[in-house]
Short mmCIF file of C-alpha atoms (C1' of nucleotides) in Angstrom, two decimals:
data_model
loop_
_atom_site.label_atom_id
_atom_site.label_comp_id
_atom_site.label_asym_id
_atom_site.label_seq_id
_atom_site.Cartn_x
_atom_site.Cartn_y
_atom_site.Cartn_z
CA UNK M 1 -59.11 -5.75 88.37
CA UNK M 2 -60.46 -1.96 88.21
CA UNK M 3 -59.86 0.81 85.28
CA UNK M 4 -61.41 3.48 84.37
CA UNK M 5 -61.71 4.63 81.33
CA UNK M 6 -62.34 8.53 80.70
CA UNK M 7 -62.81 8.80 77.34
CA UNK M 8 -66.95 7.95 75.53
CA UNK M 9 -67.21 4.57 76.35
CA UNK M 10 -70.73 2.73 77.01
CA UNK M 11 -70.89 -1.15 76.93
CA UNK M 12 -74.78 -1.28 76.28
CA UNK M 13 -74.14 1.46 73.17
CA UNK M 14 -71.86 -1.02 72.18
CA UNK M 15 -73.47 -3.95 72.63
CA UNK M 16 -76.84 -2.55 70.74
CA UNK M 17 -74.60 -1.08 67.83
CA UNK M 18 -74.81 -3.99 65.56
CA UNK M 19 -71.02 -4.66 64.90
CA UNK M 20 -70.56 -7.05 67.45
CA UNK M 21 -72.82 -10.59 67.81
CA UNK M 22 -71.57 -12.40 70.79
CA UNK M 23 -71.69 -10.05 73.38
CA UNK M 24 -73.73 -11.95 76.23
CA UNK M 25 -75.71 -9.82 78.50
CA UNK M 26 -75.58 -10.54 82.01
CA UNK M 27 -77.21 -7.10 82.96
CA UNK M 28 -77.00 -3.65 82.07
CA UNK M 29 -73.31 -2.50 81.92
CA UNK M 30 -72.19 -5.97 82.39
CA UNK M 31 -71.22 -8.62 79.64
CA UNK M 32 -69.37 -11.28 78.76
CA UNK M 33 -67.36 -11.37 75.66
CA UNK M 34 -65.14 -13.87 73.66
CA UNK M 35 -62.83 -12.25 70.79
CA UNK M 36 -60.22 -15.26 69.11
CA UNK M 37 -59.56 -17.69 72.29
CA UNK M 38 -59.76 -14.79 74.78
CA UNK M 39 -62.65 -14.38 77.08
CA UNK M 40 -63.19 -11.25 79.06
CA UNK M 41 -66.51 -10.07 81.61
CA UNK M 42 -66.36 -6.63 82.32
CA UNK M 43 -68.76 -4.64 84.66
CA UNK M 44 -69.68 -0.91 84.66
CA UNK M 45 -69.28 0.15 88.64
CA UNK M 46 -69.65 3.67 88.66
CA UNK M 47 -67.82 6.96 88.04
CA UNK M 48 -66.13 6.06 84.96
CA UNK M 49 -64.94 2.72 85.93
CA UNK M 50 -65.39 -0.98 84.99
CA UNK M 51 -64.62 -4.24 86.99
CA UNK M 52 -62.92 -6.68 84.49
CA UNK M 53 -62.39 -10.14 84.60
CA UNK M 54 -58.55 -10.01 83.28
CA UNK M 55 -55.05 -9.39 84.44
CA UNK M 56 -53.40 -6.03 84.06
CA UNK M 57 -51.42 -7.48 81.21
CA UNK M 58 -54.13 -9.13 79.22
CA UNK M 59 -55.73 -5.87 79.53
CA UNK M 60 -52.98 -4.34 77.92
CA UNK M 61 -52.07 -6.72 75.97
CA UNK M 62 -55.39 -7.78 74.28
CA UNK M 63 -58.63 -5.70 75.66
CA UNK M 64 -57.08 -2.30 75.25
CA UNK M 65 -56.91 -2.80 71.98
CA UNK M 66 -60.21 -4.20 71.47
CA UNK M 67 -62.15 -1.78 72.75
CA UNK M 68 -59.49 0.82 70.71
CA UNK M 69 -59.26 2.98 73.49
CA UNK M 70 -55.55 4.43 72.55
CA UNK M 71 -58.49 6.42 70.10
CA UNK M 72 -60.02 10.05 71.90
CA UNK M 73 -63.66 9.10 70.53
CA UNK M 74 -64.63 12.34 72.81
CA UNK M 75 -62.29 14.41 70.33
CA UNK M 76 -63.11 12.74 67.76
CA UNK M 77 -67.48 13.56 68.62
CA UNK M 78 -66.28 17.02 69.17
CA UNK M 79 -64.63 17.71 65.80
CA UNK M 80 -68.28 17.17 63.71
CA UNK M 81 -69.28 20.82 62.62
CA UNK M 82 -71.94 22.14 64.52
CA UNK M 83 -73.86 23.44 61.31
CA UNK M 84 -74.52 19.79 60.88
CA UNK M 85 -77.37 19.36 63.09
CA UNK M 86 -78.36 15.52 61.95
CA UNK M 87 -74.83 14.17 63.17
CA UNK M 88 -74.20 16.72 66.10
CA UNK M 89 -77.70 14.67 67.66
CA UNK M 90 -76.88 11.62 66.40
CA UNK M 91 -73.31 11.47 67.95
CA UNK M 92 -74.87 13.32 71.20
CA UNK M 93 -77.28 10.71 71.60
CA UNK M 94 -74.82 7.87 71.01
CA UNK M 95 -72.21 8.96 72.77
CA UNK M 96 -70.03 6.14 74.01
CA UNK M 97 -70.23 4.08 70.87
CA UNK M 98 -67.08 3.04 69.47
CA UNK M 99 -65.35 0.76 66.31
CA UNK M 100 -64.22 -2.27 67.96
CA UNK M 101 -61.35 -4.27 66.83
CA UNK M 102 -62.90 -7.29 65.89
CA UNK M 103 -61.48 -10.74 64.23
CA UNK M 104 -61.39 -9.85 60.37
CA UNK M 105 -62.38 -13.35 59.62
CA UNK M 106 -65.13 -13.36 62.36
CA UNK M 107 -66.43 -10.23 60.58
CA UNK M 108 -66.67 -11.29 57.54
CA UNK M 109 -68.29 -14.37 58.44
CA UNK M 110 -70.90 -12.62 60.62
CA UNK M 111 -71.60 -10.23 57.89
CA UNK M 112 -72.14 -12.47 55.58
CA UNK M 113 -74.64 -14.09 57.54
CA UNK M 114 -76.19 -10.51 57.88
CA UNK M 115 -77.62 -10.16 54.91
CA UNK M 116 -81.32 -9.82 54.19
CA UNK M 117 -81.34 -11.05 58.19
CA UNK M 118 -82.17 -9.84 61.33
CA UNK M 119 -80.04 -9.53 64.79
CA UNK M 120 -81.11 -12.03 66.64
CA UNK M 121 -81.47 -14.60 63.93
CA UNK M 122 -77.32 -13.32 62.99
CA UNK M 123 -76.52 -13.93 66.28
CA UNK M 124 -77.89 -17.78 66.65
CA UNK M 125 -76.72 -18.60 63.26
CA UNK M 126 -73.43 -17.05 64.28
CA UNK M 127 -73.73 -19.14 67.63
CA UNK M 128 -74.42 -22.80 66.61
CA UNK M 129 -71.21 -22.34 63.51
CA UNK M 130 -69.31 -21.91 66.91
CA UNK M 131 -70.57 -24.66 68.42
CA UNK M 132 -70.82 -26.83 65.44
CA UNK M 133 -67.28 -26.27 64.41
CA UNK M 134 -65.21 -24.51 66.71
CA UNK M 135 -63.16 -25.35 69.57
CA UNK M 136 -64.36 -25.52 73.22
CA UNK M 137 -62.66 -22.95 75.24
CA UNK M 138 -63.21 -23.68 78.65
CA UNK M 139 -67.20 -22.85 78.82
CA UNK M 140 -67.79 -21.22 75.53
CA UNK M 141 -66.60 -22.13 71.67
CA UNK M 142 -64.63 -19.99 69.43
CA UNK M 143 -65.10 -18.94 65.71
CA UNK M 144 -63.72 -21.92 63.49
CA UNK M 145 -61.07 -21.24 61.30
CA UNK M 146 -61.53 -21.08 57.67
CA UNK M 147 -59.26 -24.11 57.39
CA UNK M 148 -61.90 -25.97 60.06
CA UNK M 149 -65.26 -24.33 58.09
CA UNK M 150 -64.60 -25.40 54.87
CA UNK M 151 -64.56 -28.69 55.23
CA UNK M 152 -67.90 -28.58 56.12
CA UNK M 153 -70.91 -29.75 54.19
CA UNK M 154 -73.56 -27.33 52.57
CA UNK M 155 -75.94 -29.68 54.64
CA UNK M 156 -73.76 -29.07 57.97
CA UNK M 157 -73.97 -25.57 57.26
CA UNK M 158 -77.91 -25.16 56.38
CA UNK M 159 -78.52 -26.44 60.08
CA UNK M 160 -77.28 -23.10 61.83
CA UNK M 161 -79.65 -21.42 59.91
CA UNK M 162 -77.80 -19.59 57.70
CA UNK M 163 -79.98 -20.24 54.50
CA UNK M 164 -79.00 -19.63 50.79
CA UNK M 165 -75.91 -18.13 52.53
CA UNK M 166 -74.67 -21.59 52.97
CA UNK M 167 -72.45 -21.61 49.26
CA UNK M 168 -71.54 -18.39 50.27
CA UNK M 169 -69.77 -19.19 53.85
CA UNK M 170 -68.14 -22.52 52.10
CA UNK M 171 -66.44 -20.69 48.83
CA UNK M 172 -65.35 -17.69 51.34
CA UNK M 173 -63.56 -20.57 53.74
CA UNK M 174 -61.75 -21.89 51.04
CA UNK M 175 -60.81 -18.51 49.51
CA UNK M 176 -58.85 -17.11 51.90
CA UNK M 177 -57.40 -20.12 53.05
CA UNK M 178 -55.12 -18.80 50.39
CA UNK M 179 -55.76 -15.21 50.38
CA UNK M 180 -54.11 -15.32 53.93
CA UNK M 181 -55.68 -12.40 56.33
CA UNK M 182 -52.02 -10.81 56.95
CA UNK M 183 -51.18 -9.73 53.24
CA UNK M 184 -54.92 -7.99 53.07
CA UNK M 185 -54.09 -5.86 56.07
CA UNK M 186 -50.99 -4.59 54.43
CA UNK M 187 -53.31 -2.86 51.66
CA UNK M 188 -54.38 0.63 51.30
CA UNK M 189 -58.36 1.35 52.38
CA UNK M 190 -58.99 1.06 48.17
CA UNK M 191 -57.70 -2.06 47.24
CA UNK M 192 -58.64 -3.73 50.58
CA UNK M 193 -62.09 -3.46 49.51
CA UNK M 194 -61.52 -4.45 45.73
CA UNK M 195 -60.00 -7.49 46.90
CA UNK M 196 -62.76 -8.34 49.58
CA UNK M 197 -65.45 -7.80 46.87
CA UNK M 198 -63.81 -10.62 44.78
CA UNK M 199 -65.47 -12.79 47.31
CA UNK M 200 -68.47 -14.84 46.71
CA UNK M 201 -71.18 -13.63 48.86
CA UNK M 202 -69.30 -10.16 49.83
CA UNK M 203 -70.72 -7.17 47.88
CA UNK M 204 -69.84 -3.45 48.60
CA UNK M 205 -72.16 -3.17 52.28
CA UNK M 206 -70.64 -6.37 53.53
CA UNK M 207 -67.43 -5.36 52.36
CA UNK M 208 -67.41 -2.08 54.01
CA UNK M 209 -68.82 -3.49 57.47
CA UNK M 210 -65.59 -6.19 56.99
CA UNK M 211 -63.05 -3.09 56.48
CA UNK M 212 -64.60 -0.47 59.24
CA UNK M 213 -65.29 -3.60 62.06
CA UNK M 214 -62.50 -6.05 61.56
CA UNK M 215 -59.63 -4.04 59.36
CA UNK M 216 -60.44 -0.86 61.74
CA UNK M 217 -60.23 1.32 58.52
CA UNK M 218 -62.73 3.78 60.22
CA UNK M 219 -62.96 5.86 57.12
CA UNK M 220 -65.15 3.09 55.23
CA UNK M 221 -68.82 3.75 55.05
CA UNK M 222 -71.70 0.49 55.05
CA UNK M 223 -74.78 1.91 53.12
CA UNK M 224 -77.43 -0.68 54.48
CA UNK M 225 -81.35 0.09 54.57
CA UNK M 226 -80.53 2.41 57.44
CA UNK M 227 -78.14 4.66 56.21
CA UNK M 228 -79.69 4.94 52.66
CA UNK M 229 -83.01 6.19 54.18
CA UNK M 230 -80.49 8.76 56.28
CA UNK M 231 -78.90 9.85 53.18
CA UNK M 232 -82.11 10.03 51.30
CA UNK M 233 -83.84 12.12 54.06
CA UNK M 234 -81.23 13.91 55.72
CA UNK M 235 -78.49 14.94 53.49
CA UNK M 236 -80.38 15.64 49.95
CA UNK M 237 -78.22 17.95 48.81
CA UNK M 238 -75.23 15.31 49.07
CA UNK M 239 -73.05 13.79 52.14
CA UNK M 240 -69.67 15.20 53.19
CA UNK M 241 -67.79 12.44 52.58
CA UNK M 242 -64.53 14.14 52.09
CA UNK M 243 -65.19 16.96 54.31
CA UNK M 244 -65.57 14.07 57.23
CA UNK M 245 -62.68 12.04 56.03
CA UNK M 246 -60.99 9.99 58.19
CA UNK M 247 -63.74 9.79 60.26
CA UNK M 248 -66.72 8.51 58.41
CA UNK M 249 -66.97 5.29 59.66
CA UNK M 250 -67.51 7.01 63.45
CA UNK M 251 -70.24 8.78 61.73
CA UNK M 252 -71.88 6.40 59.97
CA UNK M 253 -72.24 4.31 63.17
CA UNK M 254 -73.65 7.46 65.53
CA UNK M 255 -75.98 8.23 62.56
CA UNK M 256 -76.40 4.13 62.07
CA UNK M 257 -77.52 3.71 65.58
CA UNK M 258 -79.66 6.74 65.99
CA UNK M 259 -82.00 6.36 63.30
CA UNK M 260 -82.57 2.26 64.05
CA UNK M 261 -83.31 3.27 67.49
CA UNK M 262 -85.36 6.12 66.96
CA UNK M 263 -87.57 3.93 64.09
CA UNK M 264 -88.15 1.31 66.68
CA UNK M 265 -89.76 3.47 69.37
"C1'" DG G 1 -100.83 -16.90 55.53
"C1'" DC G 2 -98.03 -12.49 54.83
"C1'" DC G 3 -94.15 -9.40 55.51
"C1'" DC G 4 -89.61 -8.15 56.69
"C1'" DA G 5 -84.67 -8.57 57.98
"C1'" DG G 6 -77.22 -4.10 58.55
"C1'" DG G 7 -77.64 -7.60 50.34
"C1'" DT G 8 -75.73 -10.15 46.55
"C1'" DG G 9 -75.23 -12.42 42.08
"C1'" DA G 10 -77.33 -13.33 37.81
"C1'" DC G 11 -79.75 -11.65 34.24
"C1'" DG G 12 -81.96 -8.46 30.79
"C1'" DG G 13 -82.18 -3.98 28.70
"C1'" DC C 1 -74.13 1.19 33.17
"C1'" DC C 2 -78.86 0.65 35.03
"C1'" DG C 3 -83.19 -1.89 37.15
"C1'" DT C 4 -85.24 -6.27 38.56
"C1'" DC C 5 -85.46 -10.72 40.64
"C1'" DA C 6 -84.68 -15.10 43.38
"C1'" DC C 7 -82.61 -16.46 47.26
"C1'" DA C 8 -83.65 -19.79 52.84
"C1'" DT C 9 -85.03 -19.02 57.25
"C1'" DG C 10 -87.13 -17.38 61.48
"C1'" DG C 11 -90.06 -14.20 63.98
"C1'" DG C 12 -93.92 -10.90 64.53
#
DNA sequence: GCCCAGGTGACGG
DNA sequence: CCGTCACATGGG
């Protein structure tokens, strides 16, 4: 099927943003991507629209969501002050990134794993858990469950390359096999992240990453490398963190994605 | 070989 | 409360 989508929207910005790990490429504009036991390839064409492998209804029904387009990211871009020159480029030059709504529990498993780690070695660590322990799902495998994961070994584990992270990944399984994901949704943005820090392996970065990429609360804030050498350089005299309330986890990933990109040239 | 990668927990002051 | 350190592994 066909939509088109008017609002800032750019798979590759997406893709590159470092919130989301199993996005295959096929191509520029084109990808394929697995979120819970849904599969979806979707195609930029032209003109504002996208060829997508999906019915109507699982579009609406799943993808829609996903993607969070019922959100005007254009607005959104629009609304940061123009006497804030750092973010006005930053958002200008990342235009068409946007918060997906990602598994919580595929979150905070990836971001675990992201610690004191690179992207591509995330992503293949990320990859053989799925394969290791998930279920096959036609021709790819999906995140095991945390019922399924911790009844893995340490030694199990330490094969997909996780490292030290390994005791981490295995208390975190068994945790919220009891925590249950549904009563931590129903908290506010400040206890949410009180009771995700209680977790072994999940300080205040991976924490915040969890909350803005899997609990969509778009006003939490990662500080990684990245964004303390932004804060550091660009906002010395302090960062508006009220001022850009509810907002600042938009920011942070314009501002995120502009200075990693801009470092690497 | 050396250095770094979307940090965290444990420890000492 | 602060600063420091080890932590596994892969890739450049």
């Amino acid at each position: 099927m066909i939509i088109t989508i008017k609002d800032d929207f750019d798979l590759d910005k997406i893709a590159e943003s470092g919130q989301c790990f199993r996005w295959q490429k096929f191509n520029q504009g084109h990808y394929f991507i697995i979120h819970l036991n849904n599969c979806l390839e979707i195609k930029y064409l032209n003109n504002d629209t996208y060829e997508l492998s999906c019915s109507q209804e699982e579009y609406n029904n799943i993808w829609k969501d996903y993607f969070d387009l019922n959100e005007n990211y254009k607005a959104i871009r629009e609304s940061i002050p123009k006497e804030d020159t750092f973010l006005t480029e930053a958002a200008n030059m990342e235009k068409g990134v946007r918060i997906l709504k990602q598994d919580p529990w595929e979150m905070i498993v990836s971001f675990i794993i992201s610690q004191k780690n690179n992207i591509p070695s995330i992503k293949k660590s990320i990859e053989k858990i799925c394969v290791s322990f998930g279920n096959k799902n036609g021709t790819y495998y999906t995140m095991p469950t945390p019922e399924k994961l911790s009844k893995a070994s340490l030694e199990e584990l330490k094969q997909c390359g996780v490292g030290y992270r390994d005791k981490y990944l295995l208390s975190v399984a068994k945790s919220i096999q009891e925590l249950d994901i549904r009563s931590l949704k129903l908290l506010d943005d400040e206890h949410l992240l009180i009771e995700l820090k209680k977790l072994y392996g999940v300080g205040d970065k991976v924490a915040n990453c969890v909350m803005l990429f899997g609990f969509h609360r778009i006003n939490a804030f990662p500080i990684d490398v990245w964004v303390k050498r932004i804060l550091e350089n660009e906002y010395k005299d302090g960062y508006p963190m009220e001022k850009y309330s509810p907002y600042n986890g938009i920011y942070q990933q314009y501002m995120f994605a502009y200075y990693r990109n801009d470092r690497r040239k």
